[in-house]
Coordinates of C-alpha atoms and ligand atoms in Angstrom, one line a residue:
M819 CA -0.2 0.2 0.3
T820 CA 1.5 3.2 -0.6
E821 CA -1.1 5.5 0.9
G822 CA 0.1 7.8 4.0
N823 CA 3.1 7.4 6.1
P824 CA 2.0 6.5 9.6
E825 CA 3.7 4.3 11.8
N826 CA 0.5 1.6 11.5
N827 CA 1.5 1.1 7.5
L828 CA 5.0 0.7 8.6
E829 CA 4.3 -1.5 11.0
V830 CA 3.3 -3.6 7.9
L831 CA 5.3 -3.2 5.1
Q832 CA 8.3 -3.7 7.4
N833 CA 6.8 -7.2 8.3
K834 CA 6.5 -6.1 11.7
L835 CA 2.9 -7.1 12.0
S836 CA 1.0 -9.5 9.6
P837 CA -2.2 -8.1 8.6
N838 CA -4.0 -11.0 11.0
E839 CA -1.6 -9.8 13.6
F840 CA -2.5 -5.9 12.7
K841 CA -6.2 -7.3 12.9
R842 CA -6.0 -8.6 16.3
K843 CA -4.1 -5.7 17.5
H844 CA -5.6 -2.7 16.7
L845 CA -8.9 -3.5 15.6
D846 CA -9.8 -6.6 17.2
T847 CA -9.2 -4.7 20.7
R848 CA -11.6 -1.9 19.7
S849 CA -14.9 -4.1 18.2
A850 CA -15.2 -7.4 16.6
S851 CA -16.3 -5.0 13.3
F852 CA -14.1 -2.1 13.4
C853 CA -13.1 0.2 10.1
G854 CA -11.1 3.1 10.1
A855 CA -12.0 3.5 6.7
K856 CA -15.8 4.8 8.1
W857 CA -14.1 7.6 9.7
Y858 CA -11.8 8.5 7.7
N859 CA -12.5 7.2 4.6
A860 CA -14.7 8.1 1.7
T861 CA -15.8 8.0 -2.2
V862 CA -17.8 10.8 -3.2
W863 CA -19.4 11.1 -6.3
L864 CA -19.8 14.6 -7.1
G865 CA -22.4 14.7 -10.0
S866 CA -24.7 13.4 -8.0
G867 CA -24.1 14.0 -4.2
M868 CA -23.6 10.3 -3.5
T869 CA -21.1 8.9 -0.9
T870 CA -19.7 5.8 0.9
S871 CA -17.0 5.0 3.4
C872 CA -15.2 2.8 0.4
H873 CA -16.0 1.3 -2.9
H874 CA -18.3 -2.4 -1.1
P875 CA -21.4 -1.0 0.4
L876 CA -23.5 1.3 -2.1
P877 CA -23.2 4.8 -2.5
H878 CA -25.8 7.1 -0.3
K879 CA -27.3 10.5 -0.9
I880 CA -25.6 13.3 0.7
D881 CA -27.7 16.7 0.8
P882 CA -27.0 19.5 -1.0
I883 CA -28.4 22.1 1.2
A884 CA -26.6 21.1 4.2
V885 CA -23.5 21.1 2.2
Q886 CA -23.4 24.5 1.5
S887 CA -23.2 25.7 5.0
N888 CA -21.0 22.5 6.1
P889 CA -18.9 21.1 3.5
K890 CA -17.8 18.3 5.6
L891 CA -21.6 16.4 5.1
L892 CA -20.2 16.0 2.0
H893 CA -18.2 12.9 4.1
N894 CA -20.2 13.2 7.7
T895 CA -23.8 12.2 6.9
P896 CA -26.2 11.1 9.1
E897 CA -25.8 6.9 7.4
K898 CA -22.1 6.7 8.1
K899 CA -22.5 8.5 11.6
E900 CA -24.9 5.1 12.1
Q901 CA -22.9 2.8 10.7
R902 CA -20.0 4.3 12.9
R903 CA -22.5 3.7 16.0
Q904 CA -22.7 0.3 14.4
M905 CA -18.9 -0.4 14.6
Q906 CA -18.3 1.6 17.5
C907 CA -20.1 -1.1 19.7
G908 CA -19.1 -4.4 17.4
E909 CA -22.5 -4.7 14.7
R910 CA -21.9 -5.2 11.4
P911 CA -23.1 -2.5 9.1
S912 CA -24.8 -4.5 6.6
G913 CA -23.4 -2.7 3.7
C914 CA -19.8 -3.9 4.6
E915 CA -21.4 -7.4 3.7
Y916 CA -18.2 -7.8 1.3
C917 CA -15.7 -7.1 4.2
W918 CA -18.3 -9.7 6.2
K919 CA -18.5 -12.7 3.9
I920 CA -14.4 -12.3 3.0
E921 CA -14.0 -12.7 6.9
D922 CA -16.7 -15.9 7.2
M923 CA -14.8 -17.6 5.3
G924 CA -12.3 -18.1 8.3
P925 CA -10.1 -17.0 10.5
T926 CA -7.3 -16.1 8.3
H927 CA -9.5 -14.5 5.8
I928 CA -8.2 -10.7 5.3
S929 CA -10.9 -8.4 4.3
D930 CA -10.2 -5.3 3.5
R931 CA -11.6 -3.8 6.4
I932 CA -7.4 -4.6 7.9
Y933 CA -6.4 -3.4 4.3
K934 CA -7.7 -0.3 4.8
S935 CA -7.7 0.7 8.6
W936 CA -3.8 0.0 8.5
I937 CA -3.5 3.0 7.3
Y938 CA -4.7 5.2 10.4
T939 CA -2.6 5.4 12.9
D940 CA -2.9 4.1 16.2
Q941 CA -4.3 7.7 17.8
E942 CA -6.5 7.6 15.3
L943 CA -8.6 4.3 15.7
T944 CA -8.5 5.1 19.2
D945 CA -10.0 8.3 18.7
A946 CA -12.3 7.2 15.4
H947 CA -13.7 4.8 18.4
T948 CA -14.1 7.1 21.3
A949 CA -15.9 9.3 19.6
S950 CA -19.2 10.3 19.5
S951 CA -20.7 8.9 16.3
E952 CA -22.3 12.0 15.9
K953 CA -18.9 14.0 15.6
D954 CA -17.7 15.5 11.9
F955 CA -14.7 13.8 11.5
E956 CA -11.6 15.6 8.7
L957 CA -10.9 13.3 6.1
R958 CA -7.5 11.0 5.9
S959 CA -8.4 9.4 2.7
L960 CA -10.8 10.3 -0.2
E961 CA -11.2 9.6 -3.6
I962 CA -14.1 12.2 -5.5
A963 CA -15.6 11.9 -9.1
F964 CA -16.3 15.3 -10.5
D965 CA -19.0 13.6 -13.1
R966 CA -19.2 10.7 -15.7
T967 CA -17.5 11.6 -18.7
C968 CA -15.8 9.1 -20.3
N969 CA -14.3 7.8 -23.2
F970 CA -14.9 3.8 -22.4
A971 CA -17.5 1.5 -21.9
C972 CA -16.6 -1.3 -20.2
S973 CA -18.6 -4.1 -19.9
Y974 CA -19.0 -3.8 -15.7
C975 CA -18.8 -0.5 -15.6
N976 CA -22.8 1.4 -16.2
P977 CA -24.3 4.7 -17.2
A978 CA -23.8 6.2 -14.4
F979 CA -19.6 5.8 -14.4
S980 CA -19.6 6.7 -18.0
S981 CA -21.1 8.7 -20.7
T982 CA -19.8 6.7 -23.5
W983 CA -22.4 3.9 -21.6
V984 CA -24.8 6.9 -22.1
K985 CA -24.6 7.0 -25.8
D986 CA -25.1 3.4 -25.8
L987 CA -28.3 3.0 -24.4
K988 CA -29.6 6.8 -26.2
T989 CA -28.6 5.3 -29.7
N990 CA -30.1 1.4 -28.8
G991 CA -31.9 1.7 -25.9
G992 CA -31.9 -0.2 -22.7
Y993 CA -30.5 -4.0 -22.1
V994 CA -33.5 -6.7 -21.9
N995 CA -34.0 -10.3 -20.7
L996 CA -31.9 -9.3 -18.2
V997 CA -33.4 -11.1 -14.7
S998 CA -30.4 -10.5 -12.5
D999 CA -30.3 -6.5 -13.2
G1000 CA -32.5 -5.7 -10.4
R1001 CA -31.2 -1.9 -10.1
G1002 CA -31.6 -1.5 -13.8
H1003 CA -27.8 -0.3 -14.0
F1004 CA -28.1 -1.5 -18.2
T1005 CA -31.5 -0.8 -18.8
H1006 CA -31.6 3.7 -18.7
E1007 CA -29.2 6.5 -18.8
H1008 CA -29.0 7.1 -15.2
D1009 CA -29.5 10.7 -15.3
S1010 CA -29.6 11.2 -11.9
N1011 CA -25.6 10.4 -11.8
Q1012 CA -25.1 14.2 -13.7
L1013 CA -27.9 16.4 -11.8
Y1014 CA -25.6 19.1 -13.2
G1015 CA -24.8 20.2 -16.5
Y1016 CA -21.1 21.1 -17.1
N1017 CA -21.3 24.4 -17.2
E1018 CA -23.8 24.9 -14.4
Y1019 CA -23.8 25.0 -10.2
N1020 CA -23.5 22.2 -8.6
P1021 CA -23.4 22.1 -4.8
Y1022 CA -21.2 19.1 -4.0
V1023 CA -18.2 20.5 -5.9
E1024 CA -18.6 24.1 -4.5
A1025 CA -18.7 22.0 -1.5
F1026 CA -15.2 20.3 -2.4
F1027 CA -13.3 22.9 -3.0
K1028 CA -14.5 25.0 -0.1
W1029 CA -13.8 21.7 1.4
W1030 CA -10.4 22.4 0.2
E1031 CA -9.3 25.5 0.8
S1032 CA -10.1 25.6 4.1
D1033 CA -9.3 22.3 6.2
L1034 CA -8.5 19.1 3.5
H1035 CA -5.5 20.6 1.8
K1036 CA -4.0 20.3 4.9
T1037 CA -5.6 16.7 6.9
L1038 CA -5.6 14.4 3.6
R1039 CA -3.3 12.8 3.0
Q1040 CA -4.5 11.1 -0.4
L1041 CA -6.8 12.8 -2.8
R1042 CA -7.3 10.1 -5.3
V1043 CA -9.4 11.7 -8.4
T1044 CA -12.1 9.3 -10.4
G1045 CA -14.6 9.4 -12.8
G1046 CA -15.8 8.8 -15.4
E1047 CA -12.2 9.6 -17.1
P1048 CA -10.9 12.9 -14.9
L1049 CA -8.1 14.1 -17.9
M1050 CA -11.3 14.5 -19.8
S1051 CA -12.8 16.7 -16.1
A1052 CA -12.3 20.9 -16.4
D1053 CA -12.2 20.8 -12.3
L1054 CA -9.3 18.1 -12.1
W1055 CA -7.4 20.5 -14.1
K1056 CA -9.0 23.3 -12.0
L1057 CA -7.8 20.9 -8.7
I1058 CA -4.1 20.8 -10.6
E1059 CA -3.7 24.8 -11.2
W1060 CA -4.6 24.9 -7.7
F1061 CA -1.8 22.8 -6.4
E1062 CA 1.0 24.9 -9.3
K1063 CA 0.0 28.0 -7.4
N1064 CA -0.5 26.4 -3.5
G1065 CA 1.7 23.2 -3.5
D1066 CA 4.0 24.7 -0.9
K1067 CA 0.8 24.4 1.1
S1068 CA -0.1 21.5 1.3
Q1069 CA 1.0 17.4 2.0
T1070 CA -1.3 15.6 0.0
S1071 CA -0.5 12.8 -2.2
L1072 CA -2.3 13.4 -5.4
A1073 CA -3.6 9.9 -7.3
I1074 CA -5.7 9.7 -9.9
N1075 CA -7.6 7.3 -11.8
S1076 CA -7.3 7.0 -14.8
N1077 CA -7.9 4.4 -18.0
L1078 CA -4.4 5.5 -20.4
V1079 CA -6.2 6.0 -23.0
A1080 CA -5.7 9.6 -23.2
K1081 CA -5.3 12.6 -26.0
P1082 CA -1.0 12.3 -25.9
E1083 CA -1.4 15.4 -25.0
L1084 CA -3.5 15.3 -22.0
I1085 CA -0.7 12.2 -20.5
Q1086 CA 2.0 14.7 -21.5
R1087 CA 0.1 17.4 -19.3
L1088 CA 0.1 14.7 -16.5
I1089 CA 3.5 13.9 -16.7
D1090 CA 4.3 18.3 -16.2
V1091 CA 2.7 18.7 -13.8
K1092 CA 4.3 16.4 -12.0
K1093 CA 7.1 18.4 -10.2
H1094 CA 4.5 21.0 -9.1
L1095 CA 3.1 18.2 -6.7
P1096 CA 3.7 16.6 -3.7
S1097 CA 3.3 13.4 -5.3
L1098 CA 1.4 11.8 -8.2
G1099 CA 0.6 8.6 -8.7
V1100 CA -1.8 6.8 -11.3
Y1101 CA -3.8 3.9 -10.7
T1102 CA -4.9 2.4 -14.2
S1103 CA -6.9 -1.1 -15.0
A1104 CA -6.5 -4.1 -17.0
E1105 CA -7.3 -7.7 -15.5
A1106 CA -6.4 -9.0 -19.5
V1107 CA -4.3 -8.7 -22.3
D1108 CA -4.8 -7.9 -26.2
N1109 CA -7.8 -8.2 -27.8
A1110 CA -9.7 -10.0 -24.0
A1111 CA -8.6 -6.7 -22.6
E1112 CA -10.4 -4.3 -25.6
Y1113 CA -13.4 -6.7 -25.1
I1114 CA -14.0 -6.4 -21.5
R1115 CA -13.1 -2.4 -21.7
D1116 CA -14.7 -1.1 -24.9
G1117 CA -12.4 2.0 -25.5
M1118 CA -8.9 0.4 -24.6
V1119 CA -6.2 0.2 -26.7
F1120 CA -4.2 -2.3 -25.0
E1121 CA -0.6 -1.6 -26.5
Q1122 CA -1.6 2.2 -26.3
W1123 CA -2.2 1.5 -22.9
W1124 CA 1.2 -0.5 -22.4
E1125 CA 3.3 2.3 -23.4
N1126 CA 1.3 4.9 -21.8
V1127 CA 2.2 2.7 -18.1
Q1128 CA 5.5 2.7 -19.2
K1129 CA 5.9 6.0 -19.9
L1130 CA 4.0 7.6 -16.8
H1131 CA 6.7 5.1 -14.8
E1132 CA 9.9 6.0 -16.6
A1133 CA 8.9 9.9 -15.9
D1134 CA 8.9 8.7 -11.9
I1135 CA 5.4 8.7 -11.5
D1136 CA 4.0 5.3 -9.2
T1137 CA 1.6 3.2 -11.4
H1138 CA -1.0 1.1 -10.0
C1139 CA -2.5 -1.6 -11.7
M1140 CA -6.1 -2.4 -10.4
M1141 CA -7.8 -5.5 -11.7
T1142 CA -11.0 -6.4 -11.8
I1143 CA -11.3 -9.6 -11.8
N1144 CA -14.5 -11.4 -14.2
A1145 CA -15.5 -13.9 -15.6
L1146 CA -14.1 -13.1 -18.9
C1147 CA -10.3 -11.8 -17.1
L1148 CA -8.7 -15.3 -16.1
E1149 CA -7.7 -17.0 -19.4
T1150 CA -5.5 -13.9 -19.7
L1151 CA -5.0 -12.7 -16.1
P1152 CA -1.1 -14.7 -16.3
V1153 CA -0.2 -13.5 -19.6
L1154 CA -0.8 -9.7 -18.1
V1155 CA 1.1 -10.2 -14.8
H1156 CA 3.6 -12.4 -16.4
R1157 CA 4.7 -8.8 -18.7
I1158 CA 4.0 -6.5 -15.6
M1159 CA 6.9 -8.2 -13.6
K1160 CA 8.6 -8.8 -16.5
K1161 CA 8.7 -5.0 -16.5
R1162 CA 9.7 -4.7 -13.6
T1163 CA 12.7 -6.9 -13.5
E1164 CA 13.6 -4.7 -16.8
Y1165 CA 13.7 -1.5 -14.9
G1166 CA 14.9 -3.1 -11.4
D1167 CA 11.8 -0.8 -9.8
R1168 CA 9.4 -3.0 -8.2
R1169 CA 7.0 -0.1 -8.0
F1170 CA 6.2 -0.1 -11.7
C1171 CA 2.6 -1.3 -12.2
V1172 CA 1.5 -2.2 -8.6
M1173 CA -1.1 -4.9 -8.8
S1174 CA -4.3 -5.2 -7.3
F1175 CA -6.7 -8.4 -7.7
N1176 CA -10.7 -7.1 -6.5
I1177 CA -13.1 -9.3 -7.7
L1178 CA -16.2 -8.6 -9.5
R1179 CA -19.2 -8.5 -7.5
F1180 CA -21.6 -6.6 -9.3
P1181 CA -22.7 -7.2 -11.4
S1182 CA -23.3 -10.6 -10.6
F1183 CA -24.0 -12.0 -13.8
Q1184 CA -20.0 -10.9 -15.1
S1185 CA -18.6 -12.3 -12.2
A1186 CA -16.3 -15.3 -12.0
L1187 CA -18.3 -17.3 -9.8
V1188 CA -20.9 -17.9 -12.8
L1189 CA -18.5 -20.4 -14.7
P1190 CA -18.5 -24.1 -14.5
D1191 CA -16.5 -25.8 -11.4
N1192 CA -13.9 -27.2 -14.0
I1193 CA -13.2 -24.1 -15.8
K1194 CA -13.5 -22.3 -12.8
M1195 CA -10.7 -25.3 -11.5
H1196 CA -8.6 -25.1 -14.0
H1197 CA -7.9 -21.2 -13.2
V1198 CA -7.7 -21.7 -9.7
D1199 CA -4.8 -24.8 -10.8
R1200 CA -3.0 -21.3 -13.1
L1201 CA -2.8 -18.9 -10.5
K1202 CA -1.3 -20.7 -7.8
E1203 CA 1.0 -21.6 -9.8
L1204 CA 1.4 -18.1 -10.6
R1205 CA 1.4 -17.2 -6.9
N1206 CA 4.4 -20.0 -6.1
S1207 CA 6.0 -18.9 -9.3
N1208 CA 9.5 -16.7 -8.1
L1209 CA 8.6 -14.5 -9.4
D1210 CA 8.8 -10.9 -7.1
F1211 CA 5.0 -10.6 -5.7
H1212 CA 4.6 -7.9 -3.2
E1213 CA 3.9 -8.9 -0.2
F1214 CA 0.2 -7.8 -0.4
E1215 CA -0.1 -8.9 -3.9
L1216 CA 0.6 -12.3 -2.4
G1217 CA -2.7 -11.5 0.1
Q1218 CA -5.1 -11.0 -2.8
L1219 CA -3.6 -14.1 -5.0
D1220 CA -4.5 -15.7 -1.8
R1221 CA -8.0 -14.4 -1.1
L1222 CA -8.8 -15.1 -5.1
I1223 CA -7.9 -18.8 -4.7
E1224 CA -9.9 -19.3 -2.5
Y1225 CA -13.1 -17.4 -3.3
L1226 CA -13.4 -18.9 -6.2
Q1227 CA -13.0 -22.3 -4.5
V1228 CA -14.9 -21.7 -1.4
V1229 CA -17.8 -19.1 -2.5
D1230 CA -20.7 -20.3 -4.3
K1231 CA -22.6 -17.1 -5.3
P1232 CA -21.5 -13.1 -6.0
H1233 CA -23.5 -12.1 -3.1
S1234 CA -25.7 -12.8 -0.9
E1235 CA -28.3 -11.3 -2.8
G1236 CA -27.0 -13.5 -5.7
F1237 CA -29.6 -14.7 -8.2
D1238 CA -30.3 -18.8 -8.7
M1239 CA -27.2 -19.7 -11.1
P1240 CA -29.4 -20.3 -14.1
N1241 CA -31.0 -17.2 -13.8
L1242 CA -26.9 -15.5 -13.9
H1243 CA -26.4 -17.6 -16.9
N1244 CA -29.1 -16.1 -19.0
D1245 CA -28.4 -12.7 -18.2
F1246 CA -25.1 -13.9 -18.7
K1247 CA -25.6 -15.0 -22.6
Q1248 CA -28.0 -12.2 -23.5
F1249 CA -26.1 -9.4 -22.1
Y1250 CA -23.0 -10.4 -24.3
T1251 CA -25.3 -11.9 -27.3
Q1252 CA -26.8 -7.9 -26.8
Y1253 CA -23.5 -6.4 -26.0
D1254 CA -21.4 -7.9 -29.2
V1255 CA -24.0 -6.5 -31.3
R1256 CA -23.7 -3.0 -29.8
R1257 CA -20.6 -2.7 -29.9
N1258 CA -19.1 -4.4 -33.0
K1259 CA -17.3 -7.5 -31.3
N1260 CA -17.5 -11.5 -30.8
F1261 CA -17.8 -13.5 -27.7
A1262 CA -16.9 -16.4 -29.4
T1263 CA -13.8 -15.7 -31.0
T1264 CA -12.2 -14.0 -28.1
F1265 CA -12.9 -15.9 -25.6
P1266 CA -12.7 -19.3 -27.9
E1267 CA -12.0 -20.9 -24.4
L1268 CA -15.6 -20.5 -23.3
E1269 CA -17.3 -20.5 -26.5
E1270 CA -18.7 -24.4 -26.1
W1271 CA -19.9 -23.5 -22.9
Y1272 CA -21.0 -20.0 -24.1
E1273 CA -23.0 -21.8 -26.5
Q1274 CA -24.9 -24.1 -24.9
L1275 CA -26.2 -21.7 -21.9
Ligands
SF4_1072 S1 -16.9 -2.1 3.1 FE1 -15.0 -3.1 4.4 S2 -13.0 -1.7 3.9 FE2 -15.2 -1.3 3.5 S3 -16.1 0.5 5.3 FE3 -17.0 -1.6 5.2 S4 -15.8 -2.4 6.5 FE4 -14.5 -1.4 5.6

């Protein structure tokens, strides 16, 4: 982990504490469900006025009137305050199901609650545990999205987060005959996710810049800007201009989630502003290679992406690869991992393209768990081989690989609201049949290893 630099983090990184030892020493001593992220970490979508404490719980609404007088309510919502109260007394907030599911697999399984808490100091965790649940907390790590403008329309994304997805639905209408898409991710344009036009007054963006200028630039250790595609957002460049003028006033590390298939001048601008920032990291995404990557992440130009990752690394920008492990990536995932590790060796630098293996849960029908057992187990064997190879993985990369292997072996449905497998299989076939036509793609030729199974669905 690269976020922040507090002592807990160092304890783990220096191998003084394993993640489980950290859990026993710093979390279990407070309560059985305590998680620092509920107090100090937030994701806020400024286009829709929604927030959550990490990317797992479903987002909830922020009051657009209240934030005008108290911008800290962008994060300190009544919902989070109630969840903090539950965590202080050991109750499990239901929205944090992702972590409970991992932990219920057994005492050695490491959930994100541990990874997301170990970046805070012991004092910060004590403050969170003992404070009134009504108190407004200053953030240490924040992820924001200014708007949903994006040149990609990935299969596991939806119009809420991508203007290109909106265009697909405007042009072709909603996807039909999906039975597990209860929230209608693929059936309407999610206009509630972009409440304001690009030049209109947006109380949430206004509140963010107000809070940023008063306190956030002093208290935040890491600000991560996501999207849409942030490099296409004028507000990202406004923030970067603030750093250009006031960089010496803030120690906040800036991280940007980018698909890195942007115009060359935007990539260059990013490289050029690095010197004005305390630190800059770029988090990009891929979980497969070549045609498979371009199929899953519609808009991806794999070789351009790969070149840009290297270009940023060579400009001394920290690069990270966030993988979203889904049903279609497992065949070429090891190829991507080998490619990244080979480059690390060539650079002699383990910081190149640090990987996180995130397990896709939504949309459920794209989960790796929908694959038949023989295919799943074949990939489990390949992942074990990868994990046990002599590649120079970071410790937390190994932890996440172990978690993925266990997940594929032990968990039988994507989440507790999971639908029956026949429904998920129906949706898998229905979705990709329509996706192929809309996006001019071909499932069978892109994933020949799945063709036989796919055809009989
Ligand atoms: S989902 Fe897990 S990591 Fe996220 S806030 Fe809840 S307990 Fe913490």
